Coordinates of C-alpha atoms in Angstrom, one line a residue:
M1 CA -37.7 21.9 28.5
T2 CA -35.8 19.1 30.2
S3 CA -37.6 16.5 28.0
F4 CA -36.7 18.5 24.8
L5 CA -33.1 18.8 25.9
H6 CA -32.9 15.1 26.5
L7 CA -34.5 14.4 23.2
S8 CA -32.0 16.6 21.4
L9 CA -29.1 14.9 23.1
R10 CA -30.4 11.5 22.1
W11 CA -30.6 12.7 18.5
L12 CA -27.0 13.8 18.6
A13 CA -26.0 10.4 20.0
L14 CA -28.0 8.6 17.4
F15 CA -26.5 10.8 14.6
A16 CA -22.9 9.9 15.7
V17 CA -23.8 6.2 16.1
A18 CA -25.5 6.2 12.7
S19 CA -22.5 7.8 11.1
I20 CA -20.2 5.3 12.5
T21 CA -22.6 2.4 11.8
A22 CA -22.6 3.4 8.1
Q23 CA -18.9 2.5 8.1
A24 CA -19.7 -0.7 10.0
A25 CA -21.9 -1.9 7.2
A26 CA -18.7 -2.0 5.1
A27 CA -17.2 -4.6 7.3
E28 CA -17.5 -8.2 6.1
I29 CA -20.7 -10.0 7.0
L30 CA -19.5 -13.2 8.6
P31 CA -21.7 -16.2 9.6
V32 CA -22.0 -17.2 13.3
V33 CA -19.9 -20.2 14.2
K34 CA -20.9 -22.3 17.2
P35 CA -18.5 -24.2 19.5
A36 CA -17.5 -27.7 18.4
I37 CA -16.8 -28.9 22.0
A38 CA -18.0 -28.2 25.5
C39 CA -16.4 -25.3 27.3
E40 CA -15.2 -27.5 30.1
Q41 CA -13.2 -29.6 27.7
L42 CA -10.8 -26.8 27.1
A43 CA -9.4 -27.3 30.6
K44 CA -8.2 -30.7 29.5
V45 CA -6.4 -29.6 26.3
S46 CA -2.6 -29.1 26.4
F47 CA -1.4 -26.0 24.6
S48 CA 2.2 -26.1 25.7
E49 CA 3.5 -27.8 22.6
Q50 CA 1.8 -25.4 20.2
L51 CA 3.2 -22.4 22.0
G52 CA 6.6 -23.8 22.8
E53 CA 6.0 -22.6 26.4
N54 CA 4.5 -24.2 29.5
V55 CA 0.8 -23.4 29.5
T56 CA -1.5 -24.2 32.4
V57 CA -5.2 -23.8 31.9
K58 CA -6.6 -23.2 35.3
M59 CA -10.3 -23.0 34.5
A60 CA -12.8 -23.1 31.7
E61 CA -16.2 -22.0 32.8
T62 CA -19.4 -20.5 31.5
L63 CA -19.7 -16.7 31.8
Q64 CA -23.3 -15.4 31.4
T65 CA -23.7 -11.9 29.9
A66 CA -26.6 -9.8 28.6
K67 CA -25.7 -11.0 25.1
G68 CA -25.4 -14.7 25.7
S69 CA -22.9 -17.0 27.3
F70 CA -19.1 -17.1 26.9
C71 CA -16.6 -19.7 27.6
K72 CA -14.2 -17.9 29.9
V73 CA -10.7 -19.5 30.0
T74 CA -8.2 -18.6 32.7
A75 CA -4.6 -19.7 32.1
T76 CA -1.0 -19.0 33.0
I77 CA 1.9 -19.0 30.5
A78 CA 5.2 -19.7 32.3
P79 CA 6.6 -18.2 34.3
A80 CA 3.8 -16.0 35.5
I81 CA 1.8 -14.5 32.6
S82 CA -1.9 -14.5 33.5
V83 CA -4.3 -14.7 30.6
E84 CA -8.1 -14.5 30.3
V85 CA -10.0 -15.4 27.1
A86 CA -13.8 -15.0 26.7
L87 CA -15.1 -17.2 23.8
P88 CA -18.7 -16.5 22.6
A89 CA -20.7 -19.7 22.9
E90 CA -23.7 -18.3 20.8
R91 CA -22.7 -15.4 18.6
W92 CA -19.1 -15.7 17.4
T93 CA -18.6 -14.2 14.0
Q94 CA -15.0 -15.3 13.5
R95 CA -13.3 -12.3 15.0
F96 CA -10.7 -12.1 17.8
L97 CA -10.0 -8.9 19.8
Q98 CA -7.1 -8.5 22.2
V99 CA -7.2 -5.5 24.6
G100 CA -4.1 -3.7 26.0
C101 CA -3.3 -2.7 29.5
G102 CA -2.6 0.7 31.1
G103 CA 0.1 2.0 33.4
L104 CA 2.5 -0.8 34.4
C105 CA -0.5 -3.2 34.1
G106 CA -0.5 -6.0 36.8
N107 CA -4.2 -7.1 36.3
V108 CA -6.3 -8.7 33.7
N109 CA -9.3 -6.7 32.4
L110 CA -11.3 -7.7 29.3
S111 CA -13.0 -4.4 29.0
L112 CA -13.2 -2.9 25.5
S113 CA -12.1 0.8 25.4
N114 CA -12.9 3.1 22.5
A115 CA -15.4 0.6 21.0
S116 CA -18.6 2.0 22.4
G117 CA -21.3 1.9 19.7
C118 CA -19.5 -0.9 17.7
L119 CA -22.5 -3.2 17.0
P120 CA -20.6 -6.6 16.8
A121 CA -18.8 -5.8 20.1
M122 CA -22.0 -4.7 21.8
N123 CA -23.6 -7.9 20.5
G124 CA -21.0 -10.1 22.0
E125 CA -19.5 -11.4 18.7
F126 CA -15.8 -11.1 19.5
A127 CA -13.5 -13.6 21.2
V128 CA -11.8 -11.3 23.7
A129 CA -8.4 -11.7 25.4
A130 CA -6.3 -9.8 27.9
T131 CA -3.2 -10.4 30.0
D132 CA -1.6 -8.9 33.1
M133 CA 1.7 -8.6 31.2
G134 CA 3.4 -11.2 33.4
H135 CA 3.0 -9.8 36.9
G136 CA 0.3 -8.9 39.5
G137 CA -0.1 -5.6 41.3
G138 CA -1.3 -2.1 40.9
M139 CA -0.8 0.0 37.8
M140 CA 1.9 2.0 39.4
D141 CA 3.7 -0.9 41.1
A142 CA 7.1 -1.5 39.7
S143 CA 8.6 -4.0 42.1
W144 CA 8.1 -6.9 39.6
A145 CA 10.8 -5.5 37.3
E146 CA 13.5 -6.6 39.8
D147 CA 12.9 -10.0 38.0
P148 CA 14.6 -9.7 34.6
Q149 CA 12.3 -12.2 33.0
K150 CA 9.3 -10.1 34.0
R151 CA 10.9 -7.2 32.2
I152 CA 10.9 -9.1 28.9
D153 CA 7.4 -10.4 29.5
F154 CA 6.2 -6.8 30.1
A155 CA 8.1 -5.4 27.2
W156 CA 6.6 -7.7 24.5
R157 CA 6.5 -11.4 25.3
A158 CA 3.2 -11.5 27.3
N159 CA 1.0 -10.0 24.6
H160 CA 2.6 -12.1 21.8
L161 CA 2.1 -15.3 23.7
T162 CA -1.5 -14.3 24.7
A163 CA -2.3 -13.8 21.0
Q164 CA -0.8 -17.3 20.2
L165 CA -2.7 -19.0 23.1
T166 CA -6.0 -17.3 22.1
K167 CA -5.7 -18.4 18.5
A168 CA -5.0 -22.0 19.8
L169 CA -8.1 -21.8 22.1
I170 CA -10.2 -20.6 19.2
Q171 CA -9.1 -23.5 17.0
A172 CA -9.8 -26.0 19.8
Y173 CA -13.2 -24.6 20.7
Y174 CA -14.6 -23.9 17.3
H175 CA -12.5 -26.3 15.2
Q176 CA -11.5 -23.4 12.9
P177 CA -9.3 -20.3 13.2
Q178 CA -10.5 -16.7 13.5
K179 CA -10.8 -14.9 10.2
Y180 CA -9.7 -11.5 11.6
A181 CA -7.6 -10.7 14.6
Y182 CA -7.5 -7.2 16.2
F183 CA -5.6 -5.4 19.0
M184 CA -6.7 -2.2 20.7
G185 CA -4.9 -0.3 23.5
C186 CA -4.3 3.1 24.9
S187 CA -1.4 4.6 27.0
D188 CA 0.8 1.6 27.7
G189 CA -1.8 -0.3 25.7
G190 CA -0.9 2.0 22.8
R191 CA 2.8 1.1 23.3
E192 CA 1.8 -2.6 23.3
A193 CA -0.2 -2.1 20.1
L194 CA 2.8 -0.5 18.3
M195 CA 5.1 -3.2 19.7
E196 CA 2.9 -5.9 18.2
A197 CA 3.0 -4.2 14.7
Q198 CA 6.8 -3.8 15.0
R199 CA 7.9 -7.1 16.5
Y200 CA 5.1 -9.5 15.6
P201 CA 3.4 -8.2 12.4
D202 CA 1.6 -11.5 11.8
D203 CA -0.2 -11.5 15.2
F204 CA -3.0 -9.0 14.2
D205 CA -4.7 -7.9 11.0
G206 CA -5.8 -4.6 12.5
I207 CA -4.4 -2.5 15.3
T208 CA -5.4 0.7 17.1
A209 CA -2.7 2.5 19.2
G210 CA -4.0 5.3 21.4
A211 CA -1.8 7.9 23.2
P212 CA 1.0 5.3 23.0
A213 CA 3.6 5.5 25.9
A214 CA 6.0 4.0 23.3
F215 CA 8.9 6.4 24.1
F216 CA 8.8 4.4 27.4
Q217 CA 12.3 4.9 28.8
F218 CA 12.2 8.7 28.5
Q219 CA 8.4 9.1 29.1
N220 CA 8.6 7.6 32.6
S221 CA 11.8 9.3 33.5
F222 CA 12.6 12.6 31.8
F223 CA 9.1 13.6 30.7
H224 CA 7.4 13.2 34.0
G225 CA 10.5 13.9 36.0
W226 CA 10.8 17.3 34.3
S227 CA 7.3 18.3 35.5
I228 CA 8.6 17.8 39.1
M229 CA 12.1 19.3 38.8
A230 CA 11.1 22.3 36.6
N231 CA 8.6 23.3 39.3
Q232 CA 10.8 23.2 42.4
R233 CA 12.8 25.8 44.2
A234 CA 16.2 24.9 45.7
D235 CA 14.6 24.0 49.0
G236 CA 12.3 21.5 47.2
S237 CA 9.1 23.5 47.5
A238 CA 6.7 23.6 44.5
I239 CA 6.2 26.9 42.6
L240 CA 3.2 26.4 40.3
L241 CA 0.2 25.0 42.1
Q242 CA -3.1 23.5 41.1
D243 CA -5.2 26.6 41.9
R244 CA -3.1 28.7 39.6
L245 CA -3.6 26.6 36.5
P246 CA -7.0 28.1 35.4
I247 CA -5.3 31.5 35.1
L248 CA -2.7 30.0 32.7
H249 CA -5.3 28.0 30.8
A250 CA -7.5 31.1 30.3
A251 CA -4.6 33.0 28.9
V252 CA -3.8 30.3 26.4
I253 CA -7.4 29.9 25.2
K254 CA -7.7 33.7 24.8
N255 CA -4.6 34.1 22.8
C256 CA -4.3 30.9 20.7
P257 CA -6.6 30.6 17.6
T258 CA -8.9 27.6 17.7
L259 CA -8.5 27.2 13.9
S260 CA -11.9 25.6 13.8
G261 CA -13.8 28.8 13.1
V262 CA -15.7 28.6 16.4
S263 CA -14.7 30.0 19.8
D264 CA -15.2 26.9 21.9
G265 CA -12.0 26.9 23.9
V266 CA -10.7 23.8 22.0
L267 CA -7.5 24.1 20.0
E268 CA -7.6 22.2 16.7
N269 CA -3.8 22.4 16.5
P270 CA -1.9 23.6 19.6
Y271 CA 1.3 23.6 17.6
A272 CA 0.0 26.6 15.7
C273 CA 0.6 28.6 18.8
R274 CA 3.7 29.4 21.0
F275 CA 3.3 30.5 24.6
S276 CA 4.2 34.1 25.4
A277 CA 4.7 35.4 28.9
K278 CA 3.0 38.6 27.7
W279 CA -0.4 36.7 27.6
V280 CA -0.5 36.6 31.4
K281 CA -0.9 39.5 33.8
L282 CA 2.2 39.8 35.9
C283 CA 1.6 40.0 39.7
S284 CA 3.3 42.9 41.3
A285 CA 5.5 42.3 44.3
D286 CA 3.1 43.9 46.8
V287 CA -0.3 42.7 45.4
K288 CA -2.4 40.7 47.8
N289 CA -5.1 39.5 45.4
R290 CA -3.4 37.2 42.9
S291 CA -6.6 35.6 41.5
D292 CA -6.0 37.0 38.0
C293 CA -2.2 37.1 37.7
L294 CA 0.9 34.9 37.9
T295 CA 4.2 35.7 39.4
A296 CA 7.4 35.8 37.2
E297 CA 8.5 32.7 38.9
E298 CA 5.3 30.8 38.0
I299 CA 5.5 32.0 34.4
R300 CA 9.1 30.7 34.1
V301 CA 7.8 27.3 35.3
A302 CA 5.1 27.3 32.7
E303 CA 7.6 28.1 30.0
K304 CA 9.8 25.2 31.1
L305 CA 6.8 22.8 31.1
Y306 CA 5.7 23.7 27.6
R307 CA 9.3 23.3 26.4
G308 CA 9.9 19.9 28.0
A309 CA 13.1 18.4 29.4
T310 CA 16.3 20.1 28.2
D311 CA 19.6 21.2 29.6
D312 CA 21.7 24.4 29.3
A313 CA 23.7 22.8 26.4
G314 CA 20.6 22.6 24.3
N315 CA 20.1 18.8 24.6
Q316 CA 16.4 17.9 24.1
F317 CA 15.6 14.8 26.2
V318 CA 11.9 14.4 25.2
L319 CA 10.0 14.9 22.0
G320 CA 7.8 17.7 23.4
G321 CA 6.6 19.2 26.6
L322 CA 3.1 19.7 27.9
P323 CA 0.8 20.9 25.1
L324 CA -0.9 24.2 25.1
G325 CA -4.5 23.7 26.2
S326 CA -3.7 20.9 28.6
E327 CA -3.1 23.2 31.6
L328 CA -6.1 22.3 33.8
R329 CA -4.8 18.7 34.3
W330 CA -1.1 19.4 34.7
P331 CA 0.3 17.1 37.5
V332 CA 1.4 19.9 39.8
P333 CA 0.9 19.7 43.6
K334 CA -1.9 21.3 45.5
T335 CA 0.4 22.9 48.1
A336 CA 4.0 24.1 48.0
T337 CA 5.0 21.2 50.2
G338 CA 2.7 18.7 48.5
H339 CA 3.6 15.9 46.1
S340 CA 3.2 15.8 42.3
M341 CA 1.2 12.9 40.9
A342 CA 4.1 12.4 38.5
E343 CA 6.2 11.2 41.5
S344 CA 4.0 8.1 41.7
M345 CA 5.0 7.2 38.1
V346 CA 8.6 8.4 38.0
L347 CA 10.2 7.2 41.2
P348 CA 9.0 3.5 41.1
A349 CA 10.0 3.3 37.5
L350 CA 13.5 4.7 38.1
Q351 CA 14.0 2.4 41.1
S352 CA 13.0 -0.9 39.4
V353 CA 12.0 -0.7 35.7
L354 CA 14.0 1.7 33.6
L355 CA 17.7 1.2 34.7
P356 CA 19.7 -2.0 34.2
G357 CA 20.6 -4.2 37.2
D358 CA 19.1 -4.3 40.6
K359 CA 16.8 -1.9 42.4
K360 CA 18.2 1.6 42.6
P361 CA 18.2 3.8 45.8
I362 CA 16.3 6.7 44.1
A363 CA 14.0 8.2 46.8
A364 CA 13.4 11.6 45.2
M365 CA 14.2 13.3 41.9
K366 CA 17.3 15.0 43.4
D367 CA 18.8 11.5 43.4
F368 CA 18.5 11.3 39.6
P369 CA 19.3 14.7 38.0
L370 CA 18.0 15.1 34.5
T371 CA 21.4 15.3 32.8
L372 CA 22.9 13.9 29.6
D373 CA 24.7 11.2 31.6
N374 CA 21.5 10.0 33.2
F375 CA 19.7 10.1 29.8
K376 CA 22.4 7.8 28.5
K377 CA 21.8 5.4 31.4
V378 CA 18.1 5.3 30.8
A379 CA 18.6 4.9 27.1
E380 CA 20.4 1.5 27.6
L381 CA 17.1 -0.3 27.8
A382 CA 15.3 1.6 25.1
P383 CA 15.8 -1.4 22.7
L384 CA 13.9 -3.5 25.2
Y385 CA 10.9 -1.3 26.2
N386 CA 10.5 1.4 23.5
A387 CA 8.1 0.9 20.6
S388 CA 9.6 3.5 18.3
N389 CA 10.8 1.4 15.4
T390 CA 9.6 3.2 12.3
N391 CA 10.2 0.3 10.0
L392 CA 6.7 -1.1 9.7
S393 CA 7.4 -2.7 6.3
R394 CA 6.6 -6.2 7.4
Y395 CA 3.3 -5.2 8.9
Q396 CA 2.4 -3.2 5.7
Q397 CA 3.4 -6.0 3.4
R398 CA 1.3 -8.6 5.2
G399 CA -1.7 -6.3 4.7
G400 CA -2.0 -5.0 8.3
K401 CA -3.9 -1.8 9.1
L402 CA -3.0 0.6 11.9
I403 CA -5.0 3.5 13.3
M404 CA -3.0 5.7 15.7
W405 CA -4.8 8.4 17.7
H406 CA -3.8 10.9 20.4
G407 CA -5.5 13.6 22.4
L408 CA -3.9 17.0 21.8
A409 CA -4.4 18.1 25.4
D410 CA -2.7 15.0 26.8
D411 CA -0.8 15.8 30.0
S412 CA 0.5 12.2 30.6
V413 CA 1.9 11.2 27.2
S414 CA 2.8 14.1 24.9
P415 CA 1.1 14.0 21.5
A416 CA 4.6 15.0 20.2
F417 CA 5.5 11.3 20.2
S418 CA 2.7 10.3 17.9
L419 CA 3.5 13.1 15.6
A420 CA 7.2 12.4 15.5
Y421 CA 6.7 8.6 15.2
Y422 CA 4.1 8.9 12.3
R423 CA 6.4 11.3 10.5
G424 CA 9.2 8.8 11.0
V425 CA 7.2 6.1 9.4
Q426 CA 6.5 8.4 6.5
K427 CA 10.2 9.1 6.2
Q428 CA 11.0 5.4 6.2
L429 CA 8.3 4.1 3.9
G430 CA 7.1 7.1 2.0
N431 CA 3.9 9.1 2.4
A432 CA 1.9 7.1 -0.1
V433 CA 2.8 3.7 1.3
T434 CA 2.2 4.9 4.9
D435 CA -1.2 6.3 3.9
S436 CA -2.1 2.9 2.4
F437 CA -2.0 1.2 5.8
A438 CA -1.6 3.7 8.6
R439 CA -3.5 6.8 9.7
L440 CA -3.0 9.2 12.6
F441 CA -5.9 11.0 14.2
L442 CA -5.2 13.9 16.6
L443 CA -8.2 14.8 18.9
P444 CA -8.4 18.5 19.8
G445 CA -8.8 19.3 23.5
V446 CA -8.8 15.6 24.5
G447 CA -6.7 14.5 27.5
H448 CA -4.9 11.2 28.1
C449 CA -7.0 8.4 26.5
G450 CA -10.1 10.7 27.0
G451 CA -11.3 13.5 29.2
G452 CA -10.5 17.1 28.6
D453 CA -12.7 19.9 27.0
G454 CA -12.8 18.3 23.6
P455 CA -15.1 15.5 22.2
D456 CA -13.4 12.3 23.4
Q457 CA -16.0 9.6 22.8
L458 CA -15.2 7.5 19.8
D459 CA -15.6 4.1 18.3
L460 CA -12.3 3.0 16.7
L461 CA -13.1 -0.7 16.3
T462 CA -15.8 -0.1 13.6
P463 CA -13.6 1.9 11.2
L464 CA -10.7 -0.5 11.9
M465 CA -12.9 -3.4 10.8
A466 CA -14.1 -1.6 7.7
W467 CA -10.5 -0.9 6.7
T468 CA -9.2 -4.3 7.5
E469 CA -12.0 -6.4 6.0
Q470 CA -13.2 -4.3 3.1
G471 CA -10.3 -1.9 2.4
K472 CA -12.3 1.2 3.3
A473 CA -9.8 3.6 4.8
P474 CA -11.2 5.9 7.5
Q475 CA -11.6 9.4 6.0
Q476 CA -12.8 10.8 9.3
L477 CA -13.8 9.8 12.8
I478 CA -17.0 11.2 14.4
V479 CA -16.3 12.0 18.0
G480 CA -18.7 13.1 20.6
K481 CA -18.7 15.0 23.9
A482 CA -20.8 13.1 26.4
V483 CA -23.2 14.8 28.8
H484 CA -21.5 12.9 31.6
D485 CA -17.9 11.6 31.4
P486 CA -18.3 7.8 31.4
R487 CA -14.6 7.3 32.3
G488 CA -15.1 8.5 35.8
L489 CA -12.2 11.0 35.6
P490 CA -12.1 13.6 38.3
A491 CA -13.1 17.1 37.2
A492 CA -9.6 18.4 38.2
P493 CA -6.4 16.8 39.4
P494 CA -6.9 15.4 42.8
S495 CA -4.5 16.3 45.6
A496 CA -1.7 13.9 46.2
P497 CA -1.7 12.7 49.8
T498 CA 1.1 10.3 50.8
A499 CA -1.5 7.7 51.8
G500 CA -3.1 6.1 48.8
Q501 CA -1.1 8.3 46.5
E502 CA -0.8 5.5 43.9
K503 CA -4.6 5.1 43.6
S504 CA -5.0 8.9 43.2
A505 CA -2.4 8.8 40.5
E506 CA -4.2 6.0 38.7
A507 CA -7.4 8.0 38.7
Q508 CA -5.6 11.1 37.5
F509 CA -3.7 9.4 34.6
H510 CA -5.9 6.5 33.7
G511 CA -9.4 7.1 35.0
V512 CA -11.5 4.6 37.0
Q513 CA -11.0 1.0 35.8
R514 CA -14.2 -0.5 34.2
Q515 CA -15.5 -3.8 35.4
S516 CA -14.0 -6.5 33.2
S517 CA -16.4 -7.5 30.5
P518 CA -16.1 -8.9 26.9
L519 CA -19.0 -6.8 25.7
G520 CA -18.8 -3.4 24.1
E521 CA -20.8 -0.6 25.6
A522 CA -23.5 1.7 24.0
M523 CA -22.5 5.3 23.1
P524 CA -23.4 7.8 25.9
D525 CA -25.7 10.8 25.3
F526 CA -23.9 13.6 23.5
K527 CA -24.1 17.3 23.8
A528 CA -21.9 17.8 20.7
T529 CA -20.2 15.9 17.9
R530 CA -17.2 16.8 15.7
P531 CA -15.3 15.2 12.9
V532 CA -11.6 14.4 13.3
Y533 CA -9.7 14.0 10.1
P534 CA -6.4 12.1 9.4
Y535 CA -3.2 14.1 10.0
P536 CA -2.4 16.7 8.7
Y537 CA -6.0 17.8 8.3
I538 CA -8.1 19.6 10.9
A539 CA -11.8 20.4 11.1
R540 CA -13.2 23.9 10.2
Y541 CA -16.7 25.2 10.6
T542 CA -18.4 25.7 7.2
G543 CA -20.4 28.7 8.5
K544 CA -23.7 26.8 8.2
G545 CA -25.5 24.6 10.7
A546 CA -25.1 24.1 14.4
I547 CA -21.5 24.3 15.7
T548 CA -22.3 21.2 17.9
D549 CA -23.1 19.1 14.8
A550 CA -20.3 17.2 13.1
A551 CA -22.0 17.7 9.7
S552 CA -21.2 21.5 10.0
Y553 CA -17.4 21.0 9.5
R554 CA -15.0 20.3 6.6
P555 CA -11.4 19.2 6.4
V556 CA -8.6 21.7 5.9
K557 CA -4.9 21.0 5.8
S558 CA -2.8 22.4 8.7
T559 CA 0.9 23.1 8.1
A560 CA 1.4 24.2 11.7
W561 CA 2.3 20.6 12.7
D562 CA 5.7 21.4 11.3
N563 CA 6.3 23.8 14.2
L564 CA 7.1 20.7 16.3
V565 CA 10.9 20.3 15.9
V566 CA 12.5 17.4 17.7
G567 CA 16.1 17.8 18.6
K568 CA 18.9 15.4 19.8
P569 CA 19.3 13.2 21.6
A570 CA 15.6 12.4 21.8
S571 CA 15.3 12.4 18.0
D572 CA 17.9 9.6 17.8
F573 CA 15.5 7.2 19.3
I574 CA 12.8 7.4 16.7
G575 CA 13.9 5.5 13.6
P576 CA 14.1 2.1 11.9
D577 CA 15.2 -1.2 13.4
N578 CA 16.1 0.2 16.9
Q579 CA 14.9 -2.8 18.9
K580 CA 16.8 -5.9 20.3
N581 CA 15.9 -9.3 21.5
Y582 CA 16.7 -10.1 25.1
S583 CA 16.9 -13.2 27.3
V584 CA 17.9 -14.0 30.9
R585 CA 21.3 -15.6 31.5
D586 CA 22.6 -16.3 35.0
G587 CA 19.9 -14.1 36.4
Q588 CA 20.9 -11.1 34.2
L589 CA 19.1 -9.5 31.3
V590 CA 21.3 -9.9 28.2
T591 CA 20.9 -9.1 24.5
E592 CA 20.7 -12.1 22.1

């Protein structure tokens, strides 16, 4: 029986890989180009004049992998942008891939996310680059932002200069340029991806932006801050705790239609449903066993978290709250006196990153009430950090291709941003033009950059190549649910002890970091596959075939996305040409 089950899982995995590989065949077949000089010679080449910035190549050494050797170049772009570039010495097929960074970055990692099963990536055919975004430290460390230049480097400069340096290294090493350049990122990497399309449309031919934290100023203040403040009593104790979340989640799954035609606990469109307190059994005042009920106080917290940060005057500070179906991973404390994981993101960001000037004495959320006045303060640097400029005309006109994707059970970055942003691009450029170069895929039941109950394993690089190189726009993505989660995410939110809290938060929101490698990974074994169609379509079971087989579904248009209504002042920050250029003058951040 075990052997039969394993064989079935392997067939599911092979089906998904074969479906995606069929698209890969549409990518251009490019010949292998060998290096023109020895790897070590790159350390002697000056790139400063080409970039117009001081570049120091620290090392150029051979990196041995299972798919041949690479020339690994380690460099610094002034003042402190660390860069690593891995150049294939044996199998380069004239493609360059730059990978984004999560959280607040602070380290260099060449790993390829969301490219498992992409044959050229698995074969070691890409020149791969990554940067630490201009500073070192943990993904939640924000102390670097007390240096105004590092704010600019993190906002956009580091990735742009990394792309320029990598292209210069490619030219020097192979004596020819790359034919195609790609960027892939999720979370802050998704913000970085959109920032490249918006600010530097000539850097990359194809871009994927996953769960983009592009509403950066309000994401790391009001969105995560609300999950703390809406869940606190006047004395600071937490109301809704981790062990209560399964009751809430069960009520949502019971009462919300999946819309897929199968009852698998995965919501194809959570915006088709609106939470009602009537779904949950109310605990009576004298009941001792509360294992199947919630108190009125707990239900009020849930209603607030679904709604998102607002005030009594009706001001909407975020684009959307926590989506229905995401309850099991909500960042609430384990105990009434415990800490929310969100504190590890919000407080350092408010102290050092989000507000102009020097470090702010914000030790707890009570020091930064979520008011309209404080929203205006955070908004001052939106033109620096946010990647919500809907005018992608320059990227479209140069022939660039953009695939956006977002998990619909994301508890860290609301999928409301991706919906609102994509609709903003449609409003700016028109539906037909937008559809010609950009697609949005919304993954049911998937958490932040993966995880959750829905199928979360996908190869985005293969369809991006097919679209960029051969003009074959992706009509669907085949996603799979792995037998074992390869991201290393905890099964439920970990508790948040004061010691090591940042590391726990990193695991909660970003998973366990993979070991840095320029090679793509193989697809894991699947227990189910499902198609995901471009917005506004969802997948519905045909009534024939296994419900675990992607071939058993067809696309249907969903109009329930229109239930997401974004109000002011949040809506004012998604629109065209809303970014500014910055520089440092007399130690201060100034607009040019």
